[in-house]
Each structure stands twice: as structure tokens, then as C-alpha cells.
XYZ file of C-alpha atoms in Angstrom:
639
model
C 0.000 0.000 0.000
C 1.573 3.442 -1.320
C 1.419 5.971 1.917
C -0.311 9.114 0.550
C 1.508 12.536 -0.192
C 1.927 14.916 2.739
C 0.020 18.339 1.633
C 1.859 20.892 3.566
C 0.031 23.832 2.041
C -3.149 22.449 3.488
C -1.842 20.930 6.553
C 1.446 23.334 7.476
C 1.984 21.692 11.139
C 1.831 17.992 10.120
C 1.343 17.572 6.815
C -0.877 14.854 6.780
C -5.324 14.744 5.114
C -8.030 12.503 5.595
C -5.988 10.172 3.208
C -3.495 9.390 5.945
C -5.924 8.619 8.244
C -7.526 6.328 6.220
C -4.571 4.720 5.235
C -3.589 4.349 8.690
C -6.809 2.697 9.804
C -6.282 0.129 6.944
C -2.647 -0.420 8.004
C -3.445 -1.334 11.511
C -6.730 -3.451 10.492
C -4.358 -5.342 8.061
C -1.849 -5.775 10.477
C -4.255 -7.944 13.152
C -5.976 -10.374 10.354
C -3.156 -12.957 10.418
C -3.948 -13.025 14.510
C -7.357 -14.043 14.064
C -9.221 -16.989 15.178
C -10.286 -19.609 12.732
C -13.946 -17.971 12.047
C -12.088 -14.392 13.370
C -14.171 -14.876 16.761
C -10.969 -13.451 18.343
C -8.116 -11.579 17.653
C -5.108 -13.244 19.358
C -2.477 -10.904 19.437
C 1.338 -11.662 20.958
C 2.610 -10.227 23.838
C 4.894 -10.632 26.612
C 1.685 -11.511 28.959
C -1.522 -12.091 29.094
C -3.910 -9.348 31.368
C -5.530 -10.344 34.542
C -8.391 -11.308 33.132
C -6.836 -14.128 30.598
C -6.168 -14.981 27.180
C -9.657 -15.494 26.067
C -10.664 -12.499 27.497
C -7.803 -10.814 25.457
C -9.129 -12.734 22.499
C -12.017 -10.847 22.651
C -10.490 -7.436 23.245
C -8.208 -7.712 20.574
C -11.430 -8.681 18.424
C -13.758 -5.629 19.970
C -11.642 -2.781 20.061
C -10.315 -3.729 16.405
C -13.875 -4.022 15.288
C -14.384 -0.671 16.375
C -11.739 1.034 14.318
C -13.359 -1.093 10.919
C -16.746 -0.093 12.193
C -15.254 3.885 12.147
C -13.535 3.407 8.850
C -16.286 2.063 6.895
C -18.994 4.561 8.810
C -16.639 7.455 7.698
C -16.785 6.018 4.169
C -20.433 5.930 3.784
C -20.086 1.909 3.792
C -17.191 1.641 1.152
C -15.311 -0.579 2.278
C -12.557 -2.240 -0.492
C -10.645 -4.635 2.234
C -13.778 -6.039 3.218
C -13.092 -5.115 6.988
C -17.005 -5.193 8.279
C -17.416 -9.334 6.360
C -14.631 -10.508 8.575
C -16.019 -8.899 12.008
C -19.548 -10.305 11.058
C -18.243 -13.578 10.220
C -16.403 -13.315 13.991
C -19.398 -11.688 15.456
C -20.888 -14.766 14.724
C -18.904 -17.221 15.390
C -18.377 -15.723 19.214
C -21.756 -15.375 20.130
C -22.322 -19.262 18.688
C -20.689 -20.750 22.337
C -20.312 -18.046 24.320
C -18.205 -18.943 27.348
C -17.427 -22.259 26.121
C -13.831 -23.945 25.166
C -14.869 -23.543 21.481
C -12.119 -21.720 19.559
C -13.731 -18.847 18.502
C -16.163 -18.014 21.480
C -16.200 -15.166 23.525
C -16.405 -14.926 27.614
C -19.365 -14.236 28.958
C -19.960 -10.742 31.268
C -20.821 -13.001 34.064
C -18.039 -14.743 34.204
C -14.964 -12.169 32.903
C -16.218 -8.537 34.097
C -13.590 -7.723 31.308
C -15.826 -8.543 28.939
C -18.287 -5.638 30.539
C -15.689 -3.420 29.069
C -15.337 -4.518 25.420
C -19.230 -4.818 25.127
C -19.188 -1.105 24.273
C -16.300 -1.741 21.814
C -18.650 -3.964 20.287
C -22.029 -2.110 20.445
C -20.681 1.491 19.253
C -19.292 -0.319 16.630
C -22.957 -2.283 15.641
C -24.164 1.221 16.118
C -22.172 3.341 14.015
C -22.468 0.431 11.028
C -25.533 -0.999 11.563
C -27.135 -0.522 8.142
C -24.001 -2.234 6.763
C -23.505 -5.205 9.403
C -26.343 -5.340 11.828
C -29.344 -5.105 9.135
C -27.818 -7.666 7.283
C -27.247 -10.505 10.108
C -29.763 -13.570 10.196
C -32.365 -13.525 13.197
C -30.341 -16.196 14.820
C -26.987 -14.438 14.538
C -29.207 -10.857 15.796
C -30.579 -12.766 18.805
C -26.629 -14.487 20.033
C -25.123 -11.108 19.857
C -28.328 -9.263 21.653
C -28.381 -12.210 24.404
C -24.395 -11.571 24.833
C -24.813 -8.351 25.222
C -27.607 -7.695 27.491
C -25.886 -8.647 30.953
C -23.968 -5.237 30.299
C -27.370 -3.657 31.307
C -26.994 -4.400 34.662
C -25.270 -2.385 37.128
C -22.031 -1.831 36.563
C -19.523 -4.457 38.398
C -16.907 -1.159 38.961
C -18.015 1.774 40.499
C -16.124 4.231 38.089
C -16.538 5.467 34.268
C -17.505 1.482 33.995
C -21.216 2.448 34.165
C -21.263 4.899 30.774
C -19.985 0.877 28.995
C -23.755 -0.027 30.067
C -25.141 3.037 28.488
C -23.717 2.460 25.525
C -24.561 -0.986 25.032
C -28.341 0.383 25.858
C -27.603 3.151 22.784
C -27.598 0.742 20.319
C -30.183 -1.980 21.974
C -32.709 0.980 21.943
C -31.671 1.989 18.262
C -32.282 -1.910 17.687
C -35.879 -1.295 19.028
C -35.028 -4.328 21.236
C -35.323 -4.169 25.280
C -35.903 -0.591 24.400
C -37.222 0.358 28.362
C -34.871 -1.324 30.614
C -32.269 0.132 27.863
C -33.795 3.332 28.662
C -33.781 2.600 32.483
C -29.431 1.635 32.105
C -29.236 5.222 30.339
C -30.949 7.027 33.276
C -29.166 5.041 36.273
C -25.365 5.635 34.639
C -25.937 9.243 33.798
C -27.288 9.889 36.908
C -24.030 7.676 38.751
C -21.570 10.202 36.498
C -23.318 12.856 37.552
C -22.233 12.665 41.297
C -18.574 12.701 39.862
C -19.563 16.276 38.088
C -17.087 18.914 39.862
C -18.010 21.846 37.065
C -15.745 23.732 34.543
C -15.958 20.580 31.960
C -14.369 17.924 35.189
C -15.663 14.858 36.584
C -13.546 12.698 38.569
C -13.832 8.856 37.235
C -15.062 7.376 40.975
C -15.260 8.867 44.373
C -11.158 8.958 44.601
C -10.237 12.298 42.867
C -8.518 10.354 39.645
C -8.475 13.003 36.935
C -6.991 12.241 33.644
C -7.595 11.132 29.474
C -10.613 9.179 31.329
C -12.140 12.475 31.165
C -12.065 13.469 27.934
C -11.789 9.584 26.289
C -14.431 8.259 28.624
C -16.353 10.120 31.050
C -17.747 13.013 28.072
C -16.670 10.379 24.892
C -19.503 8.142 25.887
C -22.286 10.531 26.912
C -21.976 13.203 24.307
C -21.775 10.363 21.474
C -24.976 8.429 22.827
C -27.010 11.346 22.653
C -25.289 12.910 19.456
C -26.041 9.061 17.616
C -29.738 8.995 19.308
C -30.224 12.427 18.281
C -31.418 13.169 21.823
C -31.202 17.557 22.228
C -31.974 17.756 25.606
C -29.261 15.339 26.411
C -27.097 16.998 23.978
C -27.802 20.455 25.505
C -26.934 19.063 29.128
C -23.333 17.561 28.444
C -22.495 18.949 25.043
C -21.255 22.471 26.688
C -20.017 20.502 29.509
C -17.122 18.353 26.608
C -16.982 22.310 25.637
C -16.172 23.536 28.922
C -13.356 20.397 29.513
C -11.894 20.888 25.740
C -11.289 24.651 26.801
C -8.587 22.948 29.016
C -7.819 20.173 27.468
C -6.154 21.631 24.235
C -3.208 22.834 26.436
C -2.597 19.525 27.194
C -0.737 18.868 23.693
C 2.769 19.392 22.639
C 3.897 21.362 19.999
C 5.655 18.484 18.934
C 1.638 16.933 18.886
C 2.485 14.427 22.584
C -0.294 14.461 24.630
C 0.425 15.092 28.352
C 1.522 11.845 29.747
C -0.223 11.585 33.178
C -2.409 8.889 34.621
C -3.091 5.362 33.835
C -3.905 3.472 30.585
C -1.511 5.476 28.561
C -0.901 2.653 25.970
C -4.363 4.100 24.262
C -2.109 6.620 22.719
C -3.695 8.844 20.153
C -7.080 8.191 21.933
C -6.798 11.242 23.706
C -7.796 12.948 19.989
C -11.145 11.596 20.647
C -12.876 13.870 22.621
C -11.413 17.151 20.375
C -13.032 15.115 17.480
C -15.977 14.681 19.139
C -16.243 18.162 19.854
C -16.369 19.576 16.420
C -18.627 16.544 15.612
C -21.250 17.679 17.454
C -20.448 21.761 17.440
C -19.586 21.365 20.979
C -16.344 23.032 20.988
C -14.052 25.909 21.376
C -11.664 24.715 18.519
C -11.168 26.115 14.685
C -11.700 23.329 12.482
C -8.089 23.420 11.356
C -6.668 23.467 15.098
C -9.148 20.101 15.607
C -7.446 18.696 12.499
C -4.174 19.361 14.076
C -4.322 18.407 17.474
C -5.621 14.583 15.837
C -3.015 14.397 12.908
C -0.251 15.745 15.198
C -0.878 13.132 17.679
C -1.523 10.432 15.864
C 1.793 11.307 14.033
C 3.837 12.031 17.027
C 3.174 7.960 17.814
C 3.472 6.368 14.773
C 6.845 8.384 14.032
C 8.567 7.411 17.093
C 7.691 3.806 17.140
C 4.062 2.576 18.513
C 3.796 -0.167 16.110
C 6.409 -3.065 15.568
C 7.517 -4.541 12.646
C 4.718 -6.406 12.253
C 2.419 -3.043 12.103
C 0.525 -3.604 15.993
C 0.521 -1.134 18.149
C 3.071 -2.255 21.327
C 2.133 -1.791 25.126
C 3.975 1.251 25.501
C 4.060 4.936 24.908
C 6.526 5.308 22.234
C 7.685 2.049 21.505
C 6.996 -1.363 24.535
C 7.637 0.204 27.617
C 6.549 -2.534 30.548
C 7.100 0.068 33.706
C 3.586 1.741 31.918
C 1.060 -1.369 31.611
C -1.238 -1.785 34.097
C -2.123 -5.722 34.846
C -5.619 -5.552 33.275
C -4.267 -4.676 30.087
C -3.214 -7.454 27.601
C -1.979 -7.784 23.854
C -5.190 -5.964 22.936
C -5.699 -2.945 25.219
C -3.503 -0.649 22.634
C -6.268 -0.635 20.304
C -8.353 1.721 22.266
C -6.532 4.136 20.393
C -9.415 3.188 17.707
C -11.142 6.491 19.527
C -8.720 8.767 18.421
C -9.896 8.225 14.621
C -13.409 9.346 15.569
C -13.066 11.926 13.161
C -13.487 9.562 10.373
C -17.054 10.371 10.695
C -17.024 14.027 9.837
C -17.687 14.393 5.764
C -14.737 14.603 3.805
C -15.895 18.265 2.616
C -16.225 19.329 6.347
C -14.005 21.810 7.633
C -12.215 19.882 9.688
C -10.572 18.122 6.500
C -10.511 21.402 3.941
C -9.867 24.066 6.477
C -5.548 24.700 6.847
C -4.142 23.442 10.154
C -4.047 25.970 12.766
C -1.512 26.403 15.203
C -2.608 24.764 19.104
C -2.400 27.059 22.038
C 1.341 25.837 23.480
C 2.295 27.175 20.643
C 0.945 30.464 20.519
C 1.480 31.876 23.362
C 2.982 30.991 26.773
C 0.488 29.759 29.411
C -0.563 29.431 33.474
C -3.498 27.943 33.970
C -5.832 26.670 36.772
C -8.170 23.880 36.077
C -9.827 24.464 39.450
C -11.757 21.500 39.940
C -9.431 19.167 39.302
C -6.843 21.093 41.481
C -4.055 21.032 38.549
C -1.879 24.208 37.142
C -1.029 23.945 33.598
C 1.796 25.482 32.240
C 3.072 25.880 28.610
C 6.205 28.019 26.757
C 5.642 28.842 23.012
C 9.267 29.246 22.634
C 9.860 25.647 22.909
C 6.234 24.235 23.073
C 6.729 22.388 25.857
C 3.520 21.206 28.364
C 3.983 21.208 32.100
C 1.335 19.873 34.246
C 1.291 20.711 37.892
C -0.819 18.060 40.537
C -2.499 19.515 43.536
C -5.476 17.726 43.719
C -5.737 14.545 41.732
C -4.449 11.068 42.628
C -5.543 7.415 42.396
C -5.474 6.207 45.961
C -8.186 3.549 46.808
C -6.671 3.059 50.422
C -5.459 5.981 52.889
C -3.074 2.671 54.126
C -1.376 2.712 50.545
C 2.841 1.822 50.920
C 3.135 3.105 47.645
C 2.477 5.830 45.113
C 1.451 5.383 41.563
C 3.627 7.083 39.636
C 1.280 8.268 36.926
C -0.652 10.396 39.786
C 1.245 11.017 42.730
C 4.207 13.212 41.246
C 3.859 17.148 41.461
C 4.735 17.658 37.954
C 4.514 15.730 34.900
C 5.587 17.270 31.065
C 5.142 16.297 27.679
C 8.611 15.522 27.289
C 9.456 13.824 30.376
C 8.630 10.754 31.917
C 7.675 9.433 35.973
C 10.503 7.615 37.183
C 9.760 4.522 38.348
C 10.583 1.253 40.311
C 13.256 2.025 42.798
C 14.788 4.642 41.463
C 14.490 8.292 42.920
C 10.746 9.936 42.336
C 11.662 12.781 40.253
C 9.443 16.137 40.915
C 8.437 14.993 44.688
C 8.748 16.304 48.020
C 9.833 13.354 50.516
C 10.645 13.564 54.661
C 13.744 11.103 54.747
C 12.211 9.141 57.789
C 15.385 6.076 58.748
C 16.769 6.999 55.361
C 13.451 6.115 53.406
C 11.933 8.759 51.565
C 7.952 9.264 52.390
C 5.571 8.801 49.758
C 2.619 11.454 48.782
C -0.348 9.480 49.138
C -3.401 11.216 49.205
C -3.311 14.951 48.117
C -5.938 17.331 48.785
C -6.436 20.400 46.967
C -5.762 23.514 48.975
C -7.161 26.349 45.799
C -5.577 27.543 43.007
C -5.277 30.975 42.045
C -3.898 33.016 38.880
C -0.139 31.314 38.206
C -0.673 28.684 41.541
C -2.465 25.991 42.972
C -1.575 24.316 46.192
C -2.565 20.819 47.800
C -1.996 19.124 51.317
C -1.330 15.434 52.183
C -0.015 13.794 54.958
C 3.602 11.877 54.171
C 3.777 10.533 57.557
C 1.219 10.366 60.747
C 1.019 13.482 62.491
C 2.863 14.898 60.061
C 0.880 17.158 57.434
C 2.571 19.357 53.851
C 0.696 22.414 52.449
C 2.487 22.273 48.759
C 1.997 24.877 46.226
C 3.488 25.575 42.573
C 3.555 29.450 41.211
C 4.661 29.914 37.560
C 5.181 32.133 35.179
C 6.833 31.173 32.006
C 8.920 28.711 31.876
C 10.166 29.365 36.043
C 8.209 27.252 38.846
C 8.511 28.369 42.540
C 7.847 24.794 44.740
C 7.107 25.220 47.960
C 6.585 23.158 50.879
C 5.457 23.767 54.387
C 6.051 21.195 56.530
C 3.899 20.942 59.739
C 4.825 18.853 63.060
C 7.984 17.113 61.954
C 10.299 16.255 64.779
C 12.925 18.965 64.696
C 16.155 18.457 62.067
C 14.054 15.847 59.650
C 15.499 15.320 56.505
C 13.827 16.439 53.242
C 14.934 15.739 49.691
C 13.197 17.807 46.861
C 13.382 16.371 43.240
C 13.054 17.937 39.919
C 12.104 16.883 35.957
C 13.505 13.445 35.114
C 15.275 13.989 31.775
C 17.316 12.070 29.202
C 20.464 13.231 27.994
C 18.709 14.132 24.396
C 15.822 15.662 26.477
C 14.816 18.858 27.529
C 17.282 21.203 30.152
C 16.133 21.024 33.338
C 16.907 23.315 36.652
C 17.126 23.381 40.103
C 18.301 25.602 42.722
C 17.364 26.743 46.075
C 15.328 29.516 47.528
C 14.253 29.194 50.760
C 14.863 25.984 53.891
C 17.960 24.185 51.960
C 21.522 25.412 52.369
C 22.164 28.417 49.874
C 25.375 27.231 49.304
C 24.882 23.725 48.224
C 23.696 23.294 44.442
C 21.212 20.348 43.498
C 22.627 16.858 43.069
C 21.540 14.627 40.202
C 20.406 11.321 40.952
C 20.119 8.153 38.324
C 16.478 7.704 37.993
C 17.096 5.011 34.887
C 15.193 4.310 32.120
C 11.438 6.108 31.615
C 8.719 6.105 28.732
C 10.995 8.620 26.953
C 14.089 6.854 26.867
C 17.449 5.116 29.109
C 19.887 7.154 30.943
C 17.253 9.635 32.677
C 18.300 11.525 35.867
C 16.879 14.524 38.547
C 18.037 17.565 40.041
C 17.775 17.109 44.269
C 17.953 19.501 46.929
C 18.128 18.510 50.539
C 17.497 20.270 53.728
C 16.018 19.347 56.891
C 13.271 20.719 59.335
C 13.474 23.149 62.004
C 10.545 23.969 64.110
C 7.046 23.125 63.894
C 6.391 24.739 60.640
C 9.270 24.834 58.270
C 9.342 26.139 54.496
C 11.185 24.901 51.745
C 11.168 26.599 48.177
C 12.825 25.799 45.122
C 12.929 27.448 41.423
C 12.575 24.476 38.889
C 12.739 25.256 35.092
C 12.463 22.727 32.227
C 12.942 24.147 28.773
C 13.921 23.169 25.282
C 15.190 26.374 24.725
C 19.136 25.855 23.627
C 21.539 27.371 26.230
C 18.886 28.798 28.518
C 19.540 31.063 31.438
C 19.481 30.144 35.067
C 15.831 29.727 36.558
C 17.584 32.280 39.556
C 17.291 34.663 37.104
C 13.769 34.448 36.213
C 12.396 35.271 39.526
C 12.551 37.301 42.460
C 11.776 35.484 45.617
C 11.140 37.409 48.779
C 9.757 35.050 51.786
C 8.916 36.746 55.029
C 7.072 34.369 57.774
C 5.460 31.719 55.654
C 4.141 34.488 52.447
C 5.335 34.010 49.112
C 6.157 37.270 46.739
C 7.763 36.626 43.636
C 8.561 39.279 40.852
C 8.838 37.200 37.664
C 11.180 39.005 35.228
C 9.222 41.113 33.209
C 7.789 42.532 36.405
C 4.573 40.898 37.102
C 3.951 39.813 40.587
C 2.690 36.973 42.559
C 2.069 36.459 46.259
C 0.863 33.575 48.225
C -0.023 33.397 52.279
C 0.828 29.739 53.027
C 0.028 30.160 56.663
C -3.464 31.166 55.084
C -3.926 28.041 52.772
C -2.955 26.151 56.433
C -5.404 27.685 58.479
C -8.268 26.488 56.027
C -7.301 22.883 56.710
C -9.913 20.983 58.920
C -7.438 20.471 61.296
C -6.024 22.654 63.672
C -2.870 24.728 62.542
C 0.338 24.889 64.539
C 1.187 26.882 66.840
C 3.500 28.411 65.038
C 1.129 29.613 62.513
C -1.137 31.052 65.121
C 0.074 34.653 64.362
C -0.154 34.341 60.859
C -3.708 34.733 60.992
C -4.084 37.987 60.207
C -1.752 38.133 56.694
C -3.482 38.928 53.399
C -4.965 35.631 51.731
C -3.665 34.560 48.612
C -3.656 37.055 46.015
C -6.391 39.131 47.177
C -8.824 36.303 47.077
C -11.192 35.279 50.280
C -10.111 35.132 53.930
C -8.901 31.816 55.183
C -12.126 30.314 56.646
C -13.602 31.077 53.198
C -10.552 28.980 51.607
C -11.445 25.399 49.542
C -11.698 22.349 52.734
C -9.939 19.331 51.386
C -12.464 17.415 49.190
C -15.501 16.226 50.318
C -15.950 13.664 48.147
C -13.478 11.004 48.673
């Protein structure tokens, strides 16, 4: 197959049309056939392991989310389809259904006994859905009835209590466009809407669950699902109710991409990839969006390039378990040889017309690009900051995390850092945490656990958690630029506890990163690197660490941190003038606008009672002119 001709006069940034797209979705459809089961009931891809859940389940998965790239490559054609994609999956849909849960070679698990299966039952309906007049309308009765008996169990609450229950919902979508079990379909719409809606914090964020986990869940999940059910059902009111709310979240979420077209790595399930172009598709899709149609374009094609050029499929054209090419440290247990192909989301745009805007329009350039950037996303607690110089994404944490237990020995590196970038990766295993703030307790550095949001502000947000009983941090981030200021209060340590402060975990062809002390770690000691290994962007990775140690019942550490692709940039120090009197922040960036931040304020809004030594602190100005303490956010009531 001949890979179509870049047009860089209609797409400047990438270079890449609807052609590419197309070709791509043939490519990776191509790629799987040989892995198919005898009747193609399954798609039996290799891997180093199978998931939690089993081979058979991964079977299935590699079938399902497969089917539902075909199923948006043939809706996007109007049906054409010249590799015959949709005669294998109904020749497979068939054949699974036959036996489900049986030993038979080509049948599928059933829900009740492989929740797993749960999941790729909305693989498997929005794909009937979106190509039903071309596969569903042509089945047999019998064939209808297997596949509509398999997938009814999904109707039924949903086994985990997270964006789980919108897989019901959209199994009910298509059973209702089916006209079959049309009111308890209608009754599984109702009941997970209304269980998302309790995760609704405003400004476009829901958490996925009652633990404060934001990431791609929700923009690939969490307004993916909704916004598409009622957009296929043609269903206004529904549409009117979470259509500005995908709005709202794509506001945000379109500073989350490189220049270079990476999306921010942070969270779990990263091996989807170029799914995170889903929800920006979606967006234009159904005119719910703040987006050009030539800066839609762009985001997709410059993510879904940014993979494929740096090595997401192997040589046998599958997409790997990894970010760019396998990287193990990244894949959770329930994902298997299959999961990858969730990516099949990001080529939702396949469905716009191939005269729609989004396709003629020229690429337009995405906001990291355009202008530097601080920004808040208050409900979720997070600071986002991006340089146009070098288009590099930084993503401060102060609020989100993906802790089930409060007795948790360990953090999850794709939530528990302070900062993650675009074009760095979380250290993991033993190595050192890079961008954390650890009390060396016996020589063992504390973990982060928990965090709570303690506000955000214009240039900061701040969070609190507890590394160690009795022992609480108020954190905040200010930025401006490319400079961070990272400071730490620490509250109730015994007196001369050791604290290590780490910055961006880089590779020696990676970005610059910076380090140096403020404020609580000896002025005359410059940060240390540390080994951190290999990451998802590549061997030899190290971080910048500063160490001090506590003195007093309330003690403050602060640190300017700069990462940058800029070639031979200047020091961070010079960036930003710190002045620190008590436990308030004022920094004069360098082209002379100002932040300040009351620490001792954020403090006194905790829950808890503050220290003593903050007790005269009371009456400083709260952060940046903004309400008085006891009007200050309370950690999260939702956990």
C-alpha cells in the first residue's frame, strides 16, 4: 500500500489529510488479520503476557476494540469498504456469540463470568451502532438474537463503580436503536448518567469514581460516551446538558498537547495513545467546541503522528504496550496484547464528511504554541503550564491522585508526582521519584499518598497530604513562564528531619532542566543529580535534588525548577525574584509581574487545627487578594 503525499500547504503543522488517516486505519486493520481466530471470533495478538483477566478475554479485546476502528472506517466512508473489513467482524461476530463462554475456539467470555468482557461490550455495540445498516441489518435472526443475548448482561449495574457504568449506556444506545429491550435500555441510560453525575465537579471535570482520579478518562471516557450516545440517538436535551459541559473540559484540554503533537503523559492506561484525539473530534462533531476546524485537524493528525513516528507499532504493524515504543514500567495488569487498540477512539473523526471543515480548512496552530500559558483547572486542582518558545507542556498536581486506600505503601507514579511534562517521563521502580517532596524518615523517603487540593489561584495551585502520621505538607506551585517556585510547608515534623526535593527526570537528548534553592535548603549547596534510569521517553534519565532538613514546627522549603527546550537557557535564579517573610510568598517574575501567596493562610483552612507556630499568621493577606482563610477550599468532600 503506497502511503499518501503529505500536503503541507493544506496541513502546514503535520502535513498529513483525511488520506493518511484512512490509510492508517487500513494499516493497523491489516496488520491484526493474520492473529485471528479460525472464524475471526478473536483476535489473538502476541505479547509478553496475558492481562488479569486471561487470554480469552484478550481474544475478545483484541477482536472488539479492532472491530471498532473497521466499524469507524467504513462509517466514515459511507459503507465503502474495499478490504472487506465489516465481512470478517460479522463472520467473527458470529462465530463468538455461537458458544459463548465455552472452550470452542472462537467463542467469547461471557460478562458473568470475565467482568472484562463488561468493558469490550461497548467496543462492540458502538461499533454495531455506528455500522448498523451495513452489518447489523444484514445478520440472520439467529446471529441478531446471540449477539443481543451476549450483550444484554452489560445492562446491569455496573460491576466497577467508576466510568464502567457509561460501557452499560452504551450498550443500551444501540439496543434501543435496535428497538429491542428498548425500556430497561432506557432505564441503564438514566441510572449511569445519573451515577456520572455525582462525579460532576463543574468547569468541563468529573472525577472517574469517588477517589479524585483526573486524567484522558475524562475526555476519552467520562464526556466520549455521553456526548456520542445522545449525538447518535439524536437526543437535544441530552445533547444540551453535556455537550457544553465536553466544551467547557476541551477549553482545558487543548493545552494539554505538545507542539511536537504528545499528549500530556499523566495517569493510567496510557498505551491508548492517540485516543486522547477523541474527545477534540468529538467536539467539532457535534459543534460542541471551542476549537477552529483546522486546530481540531491538528491536534488529531499531530498526535496520531507524534506515535506512529517514534515507534508505537512493531515490525509487524501492531501497536506495542507502551508509549513510544513497549515500555513494561507503563502497563497496568488488566491490560493485555489488545488494550492498545483503544486508540481506535482517536480516529473518531473519520465520521465528519470529507468536505467538512475539519478536513478542507488549513491546520491551525494549538495554544502551546501560541502563546505561553498558566493555567488553573480548578476543579481538578491542577496548574497547567506551557512556553511557546519551545512548546513544551507542564502539568502541575495539587489535587488529583488514584489512591483507593489511605493505608497505601506506595504511590502510583502516573498520579502522585507534582509535575509531569510532555517531554518527560515518571521515574519509576526504585529509582528516585523525580518532581516529589519526601521527609527522609530512617533513610526512606515518604511517599505522597493522598493529596488534597488547597485552591488555586492566577499562576498557583496548592494541595496538602499527609507523608507521615502526624505529620501534614501544604504544597503549592507558582509559575510564570517557563520558572516554577515549589514550595513546601512542613507541619509537626520532629525537629532536624530530613527532606529531599526532586526535579524533571530527563534524558540526555531531552529537555534542560533546573534546580536551585530559595528558601529551607543550604544556599550554598547546588542540586545533586540522581540516576532515575530508564522512563517512557528513553534510558539514561536523571533529577536535580535539593536537601534540607526541618526546624521547628512549621518549616518552608522553596525551590525554582525550570524545564525548557530552549538551547543554552539562562538560570531559573534569574527568572524570579523570591522574597519570603514568615510563611508568604512574593515573587517578581522578570518582566515585572507579581505573585504572592499566604501559606500560613492556605494552612489555616485545613480541617485540622494549625500549629502553633502559625497562630500569628492569621491575620496576613490571603492569597492574592482572594477570600479570607475560613472562606478557603476544605480538602475534598468527596473522597
Amino acid at each position: 500500500m503506497p502511503t499518501p503525499p503529505e500536503n503541507r500547504e493544506l496541513s502546514p503543522y503535520t502535513g498529513w489529510t483525511r488520506a493518511h488517516w484512512e490509510d492508517t486505519a487500513d494499516r493497523l486493520l491489516l496488520a491484526v488479520r493474520p492473529f485471528a481466530s479460525p472464524r475471526h471470533g478473536l483476535i489473538d495478538l502476541p505479547g509478553p503476557r496475558p492481562s488479569w483477566s486471561g487470554p480469552r478475554s484478550d481474544g475478545l479485546e483484541g477482536w472488539a476494540r479492532t472491530f471498532l476502528l473497521a466499524a469507524l472506517r467504513v462509517a466514515g466512508a459511507r459503507g465503502d469498504d474495499p478490504h472487506g473489513h465489516l465481512d470478517r467482524y460479522a463472520e467473527g461476530l458470529a462465530a463468538g456469540t455461537a458458544k459463548p463462554g465455552r472452550a470452542d475456539e472462537d467463542s467469547w467470555p461471557l460478562m458473568a463470568d470475565t467482568r472484562q468482557a463488561v468493558v469490550e461490550s461497548a467496543s462492540v455495540a458502538l461499533g454495531l451502532r455506528l455500522t448498523r445498516r451495513w452489518l447489523w441489518d444484514r445478520l440472520d435472526d439467529r446471529t441478531r438474537e446471540q449477539v443481543a443475548d451476549w450483550l444484554r448482561p452489560a445492562l446491569g449495574p455496573s460491576p466497577v463503580d467508576n466510568n464502567w457504568w457509561l460501557f452499560g449506556l452504551t450498550v443500551a444506545g444501540f439496543l434501543q436503536d435496535a428497538g429491542l429491550d428498548t425500556d430497561r435500555a432506557a432505564a441503564t441510560i438514566d441510572r449511569s448518567l445519573a451515577r456520572i453525575e455525582d462525579w460532576y465537579l463543574g468547569d468541563g471535570w468529573y472525577s472517574d469514581g469517588d477517589n479524585r482520579a483526573f486524567d484522558h478518562y475524562n475526555a476519552w471516557a467520562l464526556h466520549f460516551y455521553p456526548v456520542l450516545h445522545a449525538h447518535l440517538a439524536g437526543d437535544r436535551e441530552l445533547l444540551d446538558r453535556y455537550g457544553p459541559r465536553l466544551r467547557a473540559h476541551l477549553d482545558d484540554y487543548v493545552h494539554l498537547f505538545d507542539t511536537t503533537g504528545a499528549p500530556l503523559p499523566y495517569g493510567r492506561s496510557l498505551i491508548y495513545r492517540f485516543a486522547a484525539a477523541a474527545a477534540p473530534w468529538l467536539g467539532t462533531l457535534t459543534g460542541h467546541t471551542p476549537l477552529g476546524p483546522g486546530a481540531t485537524r491538528r491536534l488529531g493528525s499531530g498526535a496520531l503522528r507524534y506515535f506512529l513516528d517514534r515507534g508505537a507499532t512493531d515490525g509487524d504493524g501492531l501497536l506495542t504496550l507502551g508509549w513510544h515504543g513497549p515500555y513494561p514500567p507503563l502497563v497496568q495488569e488488566y491490560s493485555g496484547p489488545g488494550s492498545p487498540y483503544w486508540a481506535s477512539k482517536g480516529f473518531l473523526g473519520l465520521l465528519l464528511p470529507p468536505d467538512h471543515p475539519a478536513w478542507t480548512d488549513p491546520e491551525e496552530p494549538l495554544p502551546a504554541e501560541r502563546a505561553d500559558t498558566v493555567r488553573p483547572f480548578a476543579p481538578a486542582g491542577l496548574l497547567v503550564q506551557t512556553t511557546a518558545a519551545d512548546g513544551l507542556v507542564r502539568l502541575h498536581n495539587h489535587g488529583s491522585n488514584h489512591v483507593h486506600s489511605a493505608e497505601a505503601s506506595e504511590d502510583d507514579p502516573g498520579y502522585a508526582r507534582h509535575a509531569y511534562s510532555t517531554r518527560t517521563g515518571p521515574s519509576t521502580g526504585p529509582a528516585p521519584a523525580d518532581n516529589h517532596f519526601a521527609l527522609l524518615l530512617d533513610g526512606a523517603p515518604t511517599t505522597r499518598g493522598a493529596a488534597a487540593p488547597a485552591g488555586t489561584g492566577p499562576r498557583w495551585a496548592a494541595s496538602r497530604h499527609t507523608p507521615h502520621p502526624g505529620i501534614r505538607v501544604l504544597s503549592a506551585t507558582l509559575a510564570h513562564g517557563r520558572a516554577e517556585l515549589r514550595a513546601h510547608l512542613v507541619l509537626d515534623a520532629p525537629e532536624g528531619t530530613p527532606v529531599r526535593q526532586t526535579g524533571w527526570a530527563t534524558t540526555p537528548d531531552g529537555p534542560h532542566a533546573q534546580l536551585h534553592p530559595v528558601h529551607g535548603y543550604p544556599a550554598d549547596r547546588e542540586a545533586t543529580a540522581l540516576p532515575t534510569g530508564e522512563t517512557l521517553q528513553g534510558p539514561g534519565s536523571s533529577t536535580l535534588a535539593l536537601h534540607g532538613a526541618t526546624s521547628g514546627r512549621a518549616s518552608l522549603f522553596a525551590a525554582l525548577a525550570s524545564l525548557t527546550a530552549e538551547p543554552a537557557p539562562a538560570p531559573v535564579a534569574d527568572l524570579a525574584a523570591v522574597r519570603i517573610t514568615g510563611h508568604t510568598i512574593h515573587v517578581t517574575w522578570q518582566d515585572g509581574t507579581t505573585t504572592d501567596l499566604d501559606l500560613a493562610a492556605l494552612a489555616a483552612s485545613d480541617d485540622r487545627p494549625a500549629s502553633d507556630d502559625l497562630a500569628a499568621s492569621d491575620n496576613r493577606a490571603a492569597p492574592d487578594d482572594r477570600a479570607a482563610p475560613d472562606a478557603l477550599p476544605t480538602p475534598d468532600d468527596r473522597a
